[in-house]
DNA sequence: ATGGTGGTCCAACCA
């Protein structure tokens, strides 16, 4: 199974990019974040014409997640049980025997802000949810825009970023809490070029200067991480006309 | 050191 994640920053704008990338990369599963459209506006037909099934959990203007897959998606979950949240940030399903958890983790704005507290609370709810999912699904992958750079290697200028948002110790501790459930960051199972990132700020020529972060992650349970043959980031869509500020992150599993 | 870009939707919010 070849699986990928991409924050598209508006599917209305980026649909042509997504279709182009699907045709070039041919993943079995592609999960999207920030589709920024209501579920009813999600264009299932464009994906079925490309040979994919698809579904979305959308909302107006902000957030919104979608899953595009060759195989059928079953046992769909769109909310953490017991955690009421109008923001559409998760889409969980089982595809070809793999539990696929698509996430758009809150950004958090700045350390100590109200949005930051929401982010940490959301991550606690995620931890509780995944703890349960891991009990019932041996093959589980958690992927998406985590809005957390795991460590200094994932930051273009660690001195400058310091312990700011996306890099603060409580955020990194929350990510470690997920790892401690029995998940691993498959990108780091392989030799990677230095300064490989998945997001570059539109401002201040971030991409031209490679001033980026690796905040789009693929975490896999033991049964899957053992079966992971490759994980890499495809920078190319970030070079296209009118790009998303994120680029696809891919993992290949022999399942 | 500051301000820079982009999406949604038209003023202001979010990233």
mmCIF file of C-alpha atoms (C1' of nucleotides) in Angstrom:
data_model
loop_
_atom_site.group_PDB
_atom_site.id
_atom_site.type_symbol
_atom_site.label_atom_id
_atom_site.label_comp_id
_atom_site.label_asym_id
_atom_site.label_seq_id
_atom_site.Cartn_x
_atom_site.Cartn_y
_atom_site.Cartn_z
ATOM 1 C CA UNK A 1 0.000 0.000 0.000
ATOM 2 C CA UNK A 2 1.276 3.401 -1.031
ATOM 3 C CA UNK A 3 -0.288 6.051 1.177
ATOM 4 C CA UNK A 4 0.166 9.816 1.184
ATOM 5 C CA UNK A 5 -0.941 12.939 3.016
ATOM 6 C CA UNK A 6 -1.323 16.478 1.668
ATOM 7 C CA UNK A 7 -2.659 19.679 3.180
ATOM 8 C CA UNK A 8 -4.083 21.311 0.042
ATOM 9 C CA UNK A 9 -5.189 24.672 1.522
ATOM 10 C CA UNK A 10 -8.514 24.765 -0.361
ATOM 11 C CA UNK A 11 -9.571 21.876 -2.577
ATOM 12 C CA UNK A 12 -11.601 24.326 -4.684
ATOM 13 C CA UNK A 13 -8.343 25.909 -5.775
ATOM 14 C CA UNK A 14 -6.148 22.802 -5.697
ATOM 15 C CA UNK A 15 -8.355 20.126 -7.317
ATOM 16 C CA UNK A 16 -6.317 20.222 -10.566
ATOM 17 C CA UNK A 17 -3.104 19.752 -8.576
ATOM 18 C CA UNK A 18 -4.558 16.816 -6.665
ATOM 19 C CA UNK A 19 -5.756 15.106 -9.851
ATOM 20 C CA UNK A 20 -2.393 15.690 -11.528
ATOM 21 C CA UNK A 21 -0.500 14.311 -8.541
ATOM 22 C CA UNK A 22 -2.778 11.255 -8.282
ATOM 23 C CA UNK A 23 -2.102 10.437 -11.902
ATOM 24 C CA UNK A 24 1.662 10.878 -11.537
ATOM 25 C CA UNK A 25 2.200 9.227 -8.143
ATOM 26 C CA UNK A 26 -0.585 6.625 -8.242
ATOM 27 C CA UNK A 27 -1.041 6.180 -4.471
ATOM 28 C CA UNK A 28 -3.512 3.622 -3.119
ATOM 29 C CA UNK A 29 -4.653 6.149 -0.511
ATOM 30 C CA UNK A 30 -4.335 9.941 -0.389
ATOM 31 C CA UNK A 31 -5.608 11.874 2.613
ATOM 32 C CA UNK A 32 -6.231 15.618 2.397
ATOM 33 C CA UNK A 33 -6.512 18.410 4.926
ATOM 34 C CA UNK A 34 -7.854 21.959 4.763
ATOM 35 C CA UNK A 35 -10.222 21.247 1.898
ATOM 36 C CA UNK A 36 -12.117 24.381 3.032
ATOM 37 C CA UNK A 37 -15.404 23.290 1.548
ATOM 38 C CA UNK A 38 -18.640 21.799 2.832
ATOM 39 C CA UNK A 39 -19.104 18.055 2.427
ATOM 40 C CA UNK A 40 -21.785 18.607 -0.244
ATOM 41 C CA UNK A 41 -19.316 20.598 -2.374
ATOM 42 C CA UNK A 42 -16.722 17.791 -2.365
ATOM 43 C CA UNK A 43 -16.327 16.609 -5.951
ATOM 44 C CA UNK A 44 -16.598 12.802 -5.770
ATOM 45 C CA UNK A 45 -17.060 12.594 -9.554
ATOM 46 C CA UNK A 46 -13.638 14.022 -10.394
ATOM 47 C CA UNK A 47 -12.009 11.313 -8.303
ATOM 48 C CA UNK A 48 -14.181 8.469 -9.566
ATOM 49 C CA UNK A 49 -13.290 9.516 -13.129
ATOM 50 C CA UNK A 50 -9.657 9.078 -12.045
ATOM 51 C CA UNK A 51 -10.402 5.596 -10.683
ATOM 52 C CA UNK A 52 -10.706 6.476 -6.996
ATOM 53 C CA UNK A 53 -13.361 6.295 -4.324
ATOM 54 C CA UNK A 54 -13.523 9.341 -2.089
ATOM 55 C CA UNK A 55 -15.264 10.921 0.866
ATOM 56 C CA UNK A 56 -15.034 14.099 2.880
ATOM 57 C CA UNK A 57 -15.871 15.586 6.243
ATOM 58 C CA UNK A 58 -16.113 19.239 5.358
ATOM 59 C CA UNK A 59 -17.126 22.616 6.692
ATOM 60 C CA UNK A 60 -17.430 26.130 5.375
ATOM 61 C CA UNK A 61 -14.292 28.311 5.021
ATOM 62 C CA UNK A 62 -11.943 26.458 7.388
ATOM 63 C CA UNK A 63 -10.550 22.973 8.051
ATOM 64 C CA UNK A 64 -12.193 19.979 6.351
ATOM 65 C CA UNK A 65 -10.616 16.584 5.589
ATOM 66 C CA UNK A 66 -11.002 14.011 2.819
ATOM 67 C CA UNK A 67 -9.857 10.499 1.935
ATOM 68 C CA UNK A 68 -9.270 9.269 -1.627
ATOM 69 C CA UNK A 69 -8.630 5.559 -2.103
ATOM 70 C CA UNK A 70 -8.560 2.707 -4.596
ATOM 71 C CA UNK A 71 -10.175 0.365 -2.065
ATOM 72 C CA UNK A 72 -13.436 0.727 -0.199
ATOM 73 C CA UNK A 73 -13.407 2.712 3.065
ATOM 74 C CA UNK A 74 -15.483 1.252 5.911
ATOM 75 C CA UNK A 75 -16.115 1.839 9.630
ATOM 76 C CA UNK A 76 -15.943 5.621 9.222
ATOM 77 C CA UNK A 77 -15.417 7.919 12.207
ATOM 78 C CA UNK A 78 -15.541 11.736 12.010
ATOM 79 C CA UNK A 79 -15.347 12.682 15.709
ATOM 80 C CA UNK A 80 -13.516 11.567 18.814
ATOM 81 C CA UNK A 81 -16.175 9.862 20.952
ATOM 82 C CA UNK A 82 -17.105 12.121 23.875
ATOM 83 C CA UNK A 83 -15.223 15.126 22.482
ATOM 84 C CA UNK A 84 -17.635 17.612 20.944
ATOM 85 C CA UNK A 85 -15.976 19.775 18.294
ATOM 86 C CA UNK A 86 -17.633 21.523 15.352
ATOM 87 C CA UNK A 87 -14.280 21.747 13.551
ATOM 88 C CA UNK A 88 -13.889 19.029 10.921
ATOM 89 C CA UNK A 89 -10.394 17.702 11.555
ATOM 90 C CA UNK A 90 -10.495 13.898 11.515
ATOM 91 C CA UNK A 91 -11.622 11.238 9.081
ATOM 92 C CA UNK A 92 -10.966 7.659 10.108
ATOM 93 C CA UNK A 93 -11.702 4.545 8.070
ATOM 94 C CA UNK A 94 -10.524 1.024 7.310
ATOM 95 C CA UNK A 95 -9.134 0.507 3.805
ATOM 96 C CA UNK A 96 -7.736 -2.831 2.572
ATOM 97 C CA UNK A 97 -7.383 -4.039 6.163
ATOM 98 C CA UNK A 98 -5.493 -0.946 7.332
ATOM 99 C CA UNK A 99 -6.976 1.500 9.857
ATOM 100 C CA UNK A 100 -6.301 4.940 8.348
ATOM 101 C CA UNK A 101 -6.503 7.975 10.650
ATOM 102 C CA UNK A 102 -6.450 11.275 8.730
ATOM 103 C CA UNK A 103 -5.708 14.291 10.930
ATOM 104 C CA UNK A 104 -5.670 18.045 10.700
ATOM 105 C CA UNK A 105 -4.218 18.978 14.085
ATOM 106 C CA UNK A 106 -5.059 22.532 15.242
ATOM 107 C CA UNK A 107 -2.336 25.086 14.463
ATOM 108 C CA UNK A 108 -2.390 26.662 17.931
ATOM 109 C CA UNK A 109 -1.557 30.229 16.797
ATOM 110 C CA UNK A 110 0.965 31.031 19.576
ATOM 111 C CA UNK A 111 2.154 29.448 22.810
ATOM 112 C CA UNK A 112 -0.184 30.300 25.681
ATOM 113 C CA UNK A 113 -3.064 31.500 23.474
ATOM 114 C CA UNK A 114 -6.613 30.174 23.630
ATOM 115 C CA UNK A 115 -5.996 28.309 20.377
ATOM 116 C CA UNK A 116 -2.900 26.736 21.927
ATOM 117 C CA UNK A 117 -4.945 25.376 24.823
ATOM 118 C CA UNK A 118 -7.454 24.010 22.321
ATOM 119 C CA UNK A 119 -4.603 22.312 20.444
ATOM 120 C CA UNK A 120 -3.247 20.601 23.577
ATOM 121 C CA UNK A 121 -6.734 19.495 24.630
ATOM 122 C CA UNK A 122 -7.389 18.185 21.133
ATOM 123 C CA UNK A 123 -4.115 16.222 21.197
ATOM 124 C CA UNK A 124 -5.120 14.677 24.545
ATOM 125 C CA UNK A 125 -8.432 13.568 23.014
ATOM 126 C CA UNK A 126 -6.496 12.155 20.048
ATOM 127 C CA UNK A 127 -4.239 10.178 22.374
ATOM 128 C CA UNK A 128 -7.232 8.621 24.150
ATOM 129 C CA UNK A 129 -8.876 7.812 20.819
ATOM 130 C CA UNK A 130 -5.762 6.199 19.326
ATOM 131 C CA UNK A 131 -5.168 4.181 22.466
ATOM 132 C CA UNK A 132 -8.517 2.497 21.854
ATOM 133 C CA UNK A 133 -8.030 2.135 18.103
ATOM 134 C CA UNK A 134 -4.690 0.391 18.635
ATOM 135 C CA UNK A 135 -6.393 -2.227 20.780
ATOM 136 C CA UNK A 136 -8.676 -3.223 17.931
ATOM 137 C CA UNK A 137 -6.507 -2.566 14.854
ATOM 138 C CA UNK A 138 -3.082 -4.118 14.526
ATOM 139 C CA UNK A 139 -2.364 -2.341 11.242
ATOM 140 C CA UNK A 140 -2.945 1.356 11.930
ATOM 141 C CA UNK A 141 -1.525 4.459 10.273
ATOM 142 C CA UNK A 142 -1.989 8.008 11.565
ATOM 143 C CA UNK A 143 -1.133 10.663 9.024
ATOM 144 C CA UNK A 144 -1.822 14.275 8.253
ATOM 145 C CA UNK A 145 -0.891 17.820 9.139
ATOM 146 C CA UNK A 146 0.289 17.486 12.756
ATOM 147 C CA UNK A 147 1.309 21.150 13.064
ATOM 148 C CA UNK A 148 4.239 19.932 15.196
ATOM 149 C CA UNK A 149 7.880 19.709 14.085
ATOM 150 C CA UNK A 150 9.169 16.610 15.924
ATOM 151 C CA UNK A 151 12.717 17.871 16.543
ATOM 152 C CA UNK A 152 15.378 20.359 15.453
ATOM 153 C CA UNK A 153 16.188 18.408 12.279
ATOM 154 C CA UNK A 154 12.656 19.238 11.161
ATOM 155 C CA UNK A 155 13.144 23.009 11.467
ATOM 156 C CA UNK A 156 15.037 25.174 8.948
ATOM 157 C CA UNK A 157 16.331 27.485 11.670
ATOM 158 C CA UNK A 158 15.944 25.933 15.142
ATOM 159 C CA UNK A 159 17.630 28.946 16.788
ATOM 160 C CA UNK A 160 15.062 31.314 15.338
ATOM 161 C CA UNK A 161 12.044 29.086 16.026
ATOM 162 C CA UNK A 162 13.188 28.224 19.527
ATOM 163 C CA UNK A 163 10.230 26.997 21.553
ATOM 164 C CA UNK A 164 7.628 28.894 19.535
ATOM 165 C CA UNK A 165 4.388 27.438 18.213
ATOM 166 C CA UNK A 166 4.847 24.135 16.295
ATOM 167 C CA UNK A 167 8.062 23.521 18.291
ATOM 168 C CA UNK A 168 7.109 24.068 21.945
ATOM 169 C CA UNK A 169 7.983 21.352 24.496
ATOM 170 C CA UNK A 170 4.319 20.633 25.413
ATOM 171 C CA UNK A 171 3.447 20.078 21.736
ATOM 172 C CA UNK A 172 6.456 17.826 21.256
ATOM 173 C CA UNK A 173 5.583 15.968 24.462
ATOM 174 C CA UNK A 174 2.068 15.382 23.122
ATOM 175 C CA UNK A 175 3.559 13.956 19.920
ATOM 176 C CA UNK A 176 5.876 11.758 21.989
ATOM 177 C CA UNK A 177 2.785 10.599 23.869
ATOM 178 C CA UNK A 178 1.397 9.287 20.572
ATOM 179 C CA UNK A 179 4.704 7.588 19.745
ATOM 180 C CA UNK A 180 4.630 5.987 23.198
ATOM 181 C CA UNK A 181 1.329 4.309 22.343
ATOM 182 C CA UNK A 182 3.365 2.182 19.951
ATOM 183 C CA UNK A 183 3.626 4.315 16.815
ATOM 184 C CA UNK A 184 6.665 5.346 14.838
ATOM 185 C CA UNK A 185 7.469 8.267 12.538
ATOM 186 C CA UNK A 186 8.247 6.199 9.443
ATOM 187 C CA UNK A 187 10.053 9.066 7.659
ATOM 188 C CA UNK A 188 12.889 8.664 10.180
ATOM 189 C CA UNK A 189 13.210 4.933 9.579
ATOM 190 C CA UNK A 190 15.142 5.845 6.435
ATOM 191 C CA UNK A 191 18.178 7.921 5.522
ATOM 192 C CA UNK A 192 16.901 11.362 4.503
ATOM 193 C CA UNK A 193 18.500 14.425 2.962
ATOM 194 C CA UNK A 194 19.141 17.193 5.481
ATOM 195 C CA UNK A 195 16.621 20.012 5.590
ATOM 196 C CA UNK A 196 13.765 18.046 4.069
ATOM 197 C CA UNK A 197 10.508 19.811 4.860
ATOM 198 C CA UNK A 198 6.798 19.441 4.060
ATOM 199 C CA UNK A 199 5.627 23.042 4.560
ATOM 200 C CA UNK A 200 7.018 26.438 3.596
ATOM 201 C CA UNK A 201 5.423 29.759 4.541
ATOM 202 C CA UNK A 202 4.010 31.692 1.587
ATOM 203 C CA UNK A 203 5.516 34.802 3.181
ATOM 204 C CA UNK A 204 9.096 35.994 2.910
ATOM 205 C CA UNK A 205 9.904 33.636 0.003
ATOM 206 C CA UNK A 206 9.857 30.639 2.336
ATOM 207 C CA UNK A 207 10.098 28.008 -0.389
ATOM 208 C CA UNK A 208 12.846 29.761 -2.371
ATOM 209 C CA UNK A 209 14.968 29.947 0.789
ATOM 210 C CA UNK A 210 13.923 26.409 1.878
ATOM 211 C CA UNK A 211 12.744 28.054 5.097
ATOM 212 C CA UNK A 212 10.392 25.221 5.978
ATOM 213 C CA UNK A 213 9.305 22.745 8.607
ATOM 214 C CA UNK A 214 8.448 19.044 8.579
ATOM 215 C CA UNK A 215 5.024 19.093 10.205
ATOM 216 C CA UNK A 216 3.185 16.590 7.960
ATOM 217 C CA UNK A 217 3.834 13.162 9.431
ATOM 218 C CA UNK A 218 3.048 9.487 8.950
ATOM 219 C CA UNK A 219 2.966 7.429 12.142
ATOM 220 C CA UNK A 220 2.539 3.668 11.909
ATOM 221 C CA UNK A 221 1.832 0.862 14.344
ATOM 222 C CA UNK A 222 4.485 -1.826 14.755
ATOM 223 C CA UNK A 223 2.861 -4.237 12.302
ATOM 224 C CA UNK A 224 2.963 -1.527 9.616
ATOM 225 C CA UNK A 225 6.271 0.148 10.460
ATOM 226 C CA UNK A 226 7.930 -3.265 10.144
ATOM 227 C CA UNK A 227 6.375 -3.476 6.676
ATOM 228 C CA UNK A 228 7.421 0.033 5.605
ATOM 229 C CA UNK A 229 9.783 -0.029 2.630
ATOM 230 C CA UNK A 230 10.070 3.705 1.963
ATOM 231 C CA UNK A 231 8.984 7.133 3.132
ATOM 232 C CA UNK A 232 9.774 10.417 1.427
ATOM 233 C CA UNK A 233 8.540 13.914 0.642
ATOM 234 C CA UNK A 234 7.674 14.985 -2.911
ATOM 235 C CA UNK A 235 8.635 18.670 -3.228
ATOM 236 C CA UNK A 236 7.487 18.986 -6.787
ATOM 237 C CA UNK A 237 3.874 20.111 -6.306
ATOM 238 C CA UNK A 238 5.215 23.010 -4.210
ATOM 239 C CA UNK A 239 6.940 24.258 -7.398
ATOM 240 C CA UNK A 240 3.714 24.280 -9.428
ATOM 241 C CA UNK A 241 1.736 27.375 -10.312
ATOM 242 C CA UNK A 242 -0.404 28.613 -7.404
ATOM 243 C CA UNK A 243 0.675 25.838 -5.004
ATOM 244 C CA UNK A 244 -0.493 24.809 -1.572
ATOM 245 C CA UNK A 245 1.969 25.831 1.143
ATOM 246 C CA UNK A 246 2.337 22.074 1.921
ATOM 247 C CA UNK A 247 3.591 19.243 -0.292
ATOM 248 C CA UNK A 248 2.763 15.500 -0.262
ATOM 249 C CA UNK A 249 4.421 13.098 2.195
ATOM 250 C CA UNK A 250 4.416 9.422 1.187
ATOM 251 C CA UNK A 251 4.944 6.009 2.804
ATOM 252 C CA UNK A 252 5.018 2.596 1.143
ATOM 253 C CA UNK A 253 3.991 -0.513 3.064
ATOM 254 C CA UNK A 254 4.230 -4.100 1.842
ATOM 255 C CA UNK A 255 0.704 -5.005 2.944
ATOM 256 C "C1'" DA B 1 13.869 44.125 12.534
ATOM 257 C "C1'" DT B 2 9.950 44.262 10.057
ATOM 258 C "C1'" DG B 3 6.805 42.611 6.878
ATOM 259 C "C1'" DG B 4 6.110 39.686 3.740
ATOM 260 C "C1'" DT B 5 1.619 35.756 0.848
ATOM 261 C "C1'" DG B 6 -2.445 33.247 0.231
ATOM 262 C "C1'" DG B 7 -7.629 31.451 0.969
ATOM 263 C "C1'" DT B 8 -12.142 32.729 2.114
ATOM 264 C "C1'" DC B 9 -15.111 36.061 1.012
ATOM 265 C "C1'" DC B 10 -15.508 41.747 1.240
ATOM 266 C "C1'" DA B 11 -13.769 42.867 6.750
ATOM 267 C "C1'" DA B 12 -11.542 40.109 9.203
ATOM 268 C "C1'" DC B 13 -9.895 35.753 10.327
ATOM 269 C "C1'" DC B 14 -6.753 31.932 9.789
ATOM 270 C "C1'" DA B 15 -2.416 29.917 8.558
#
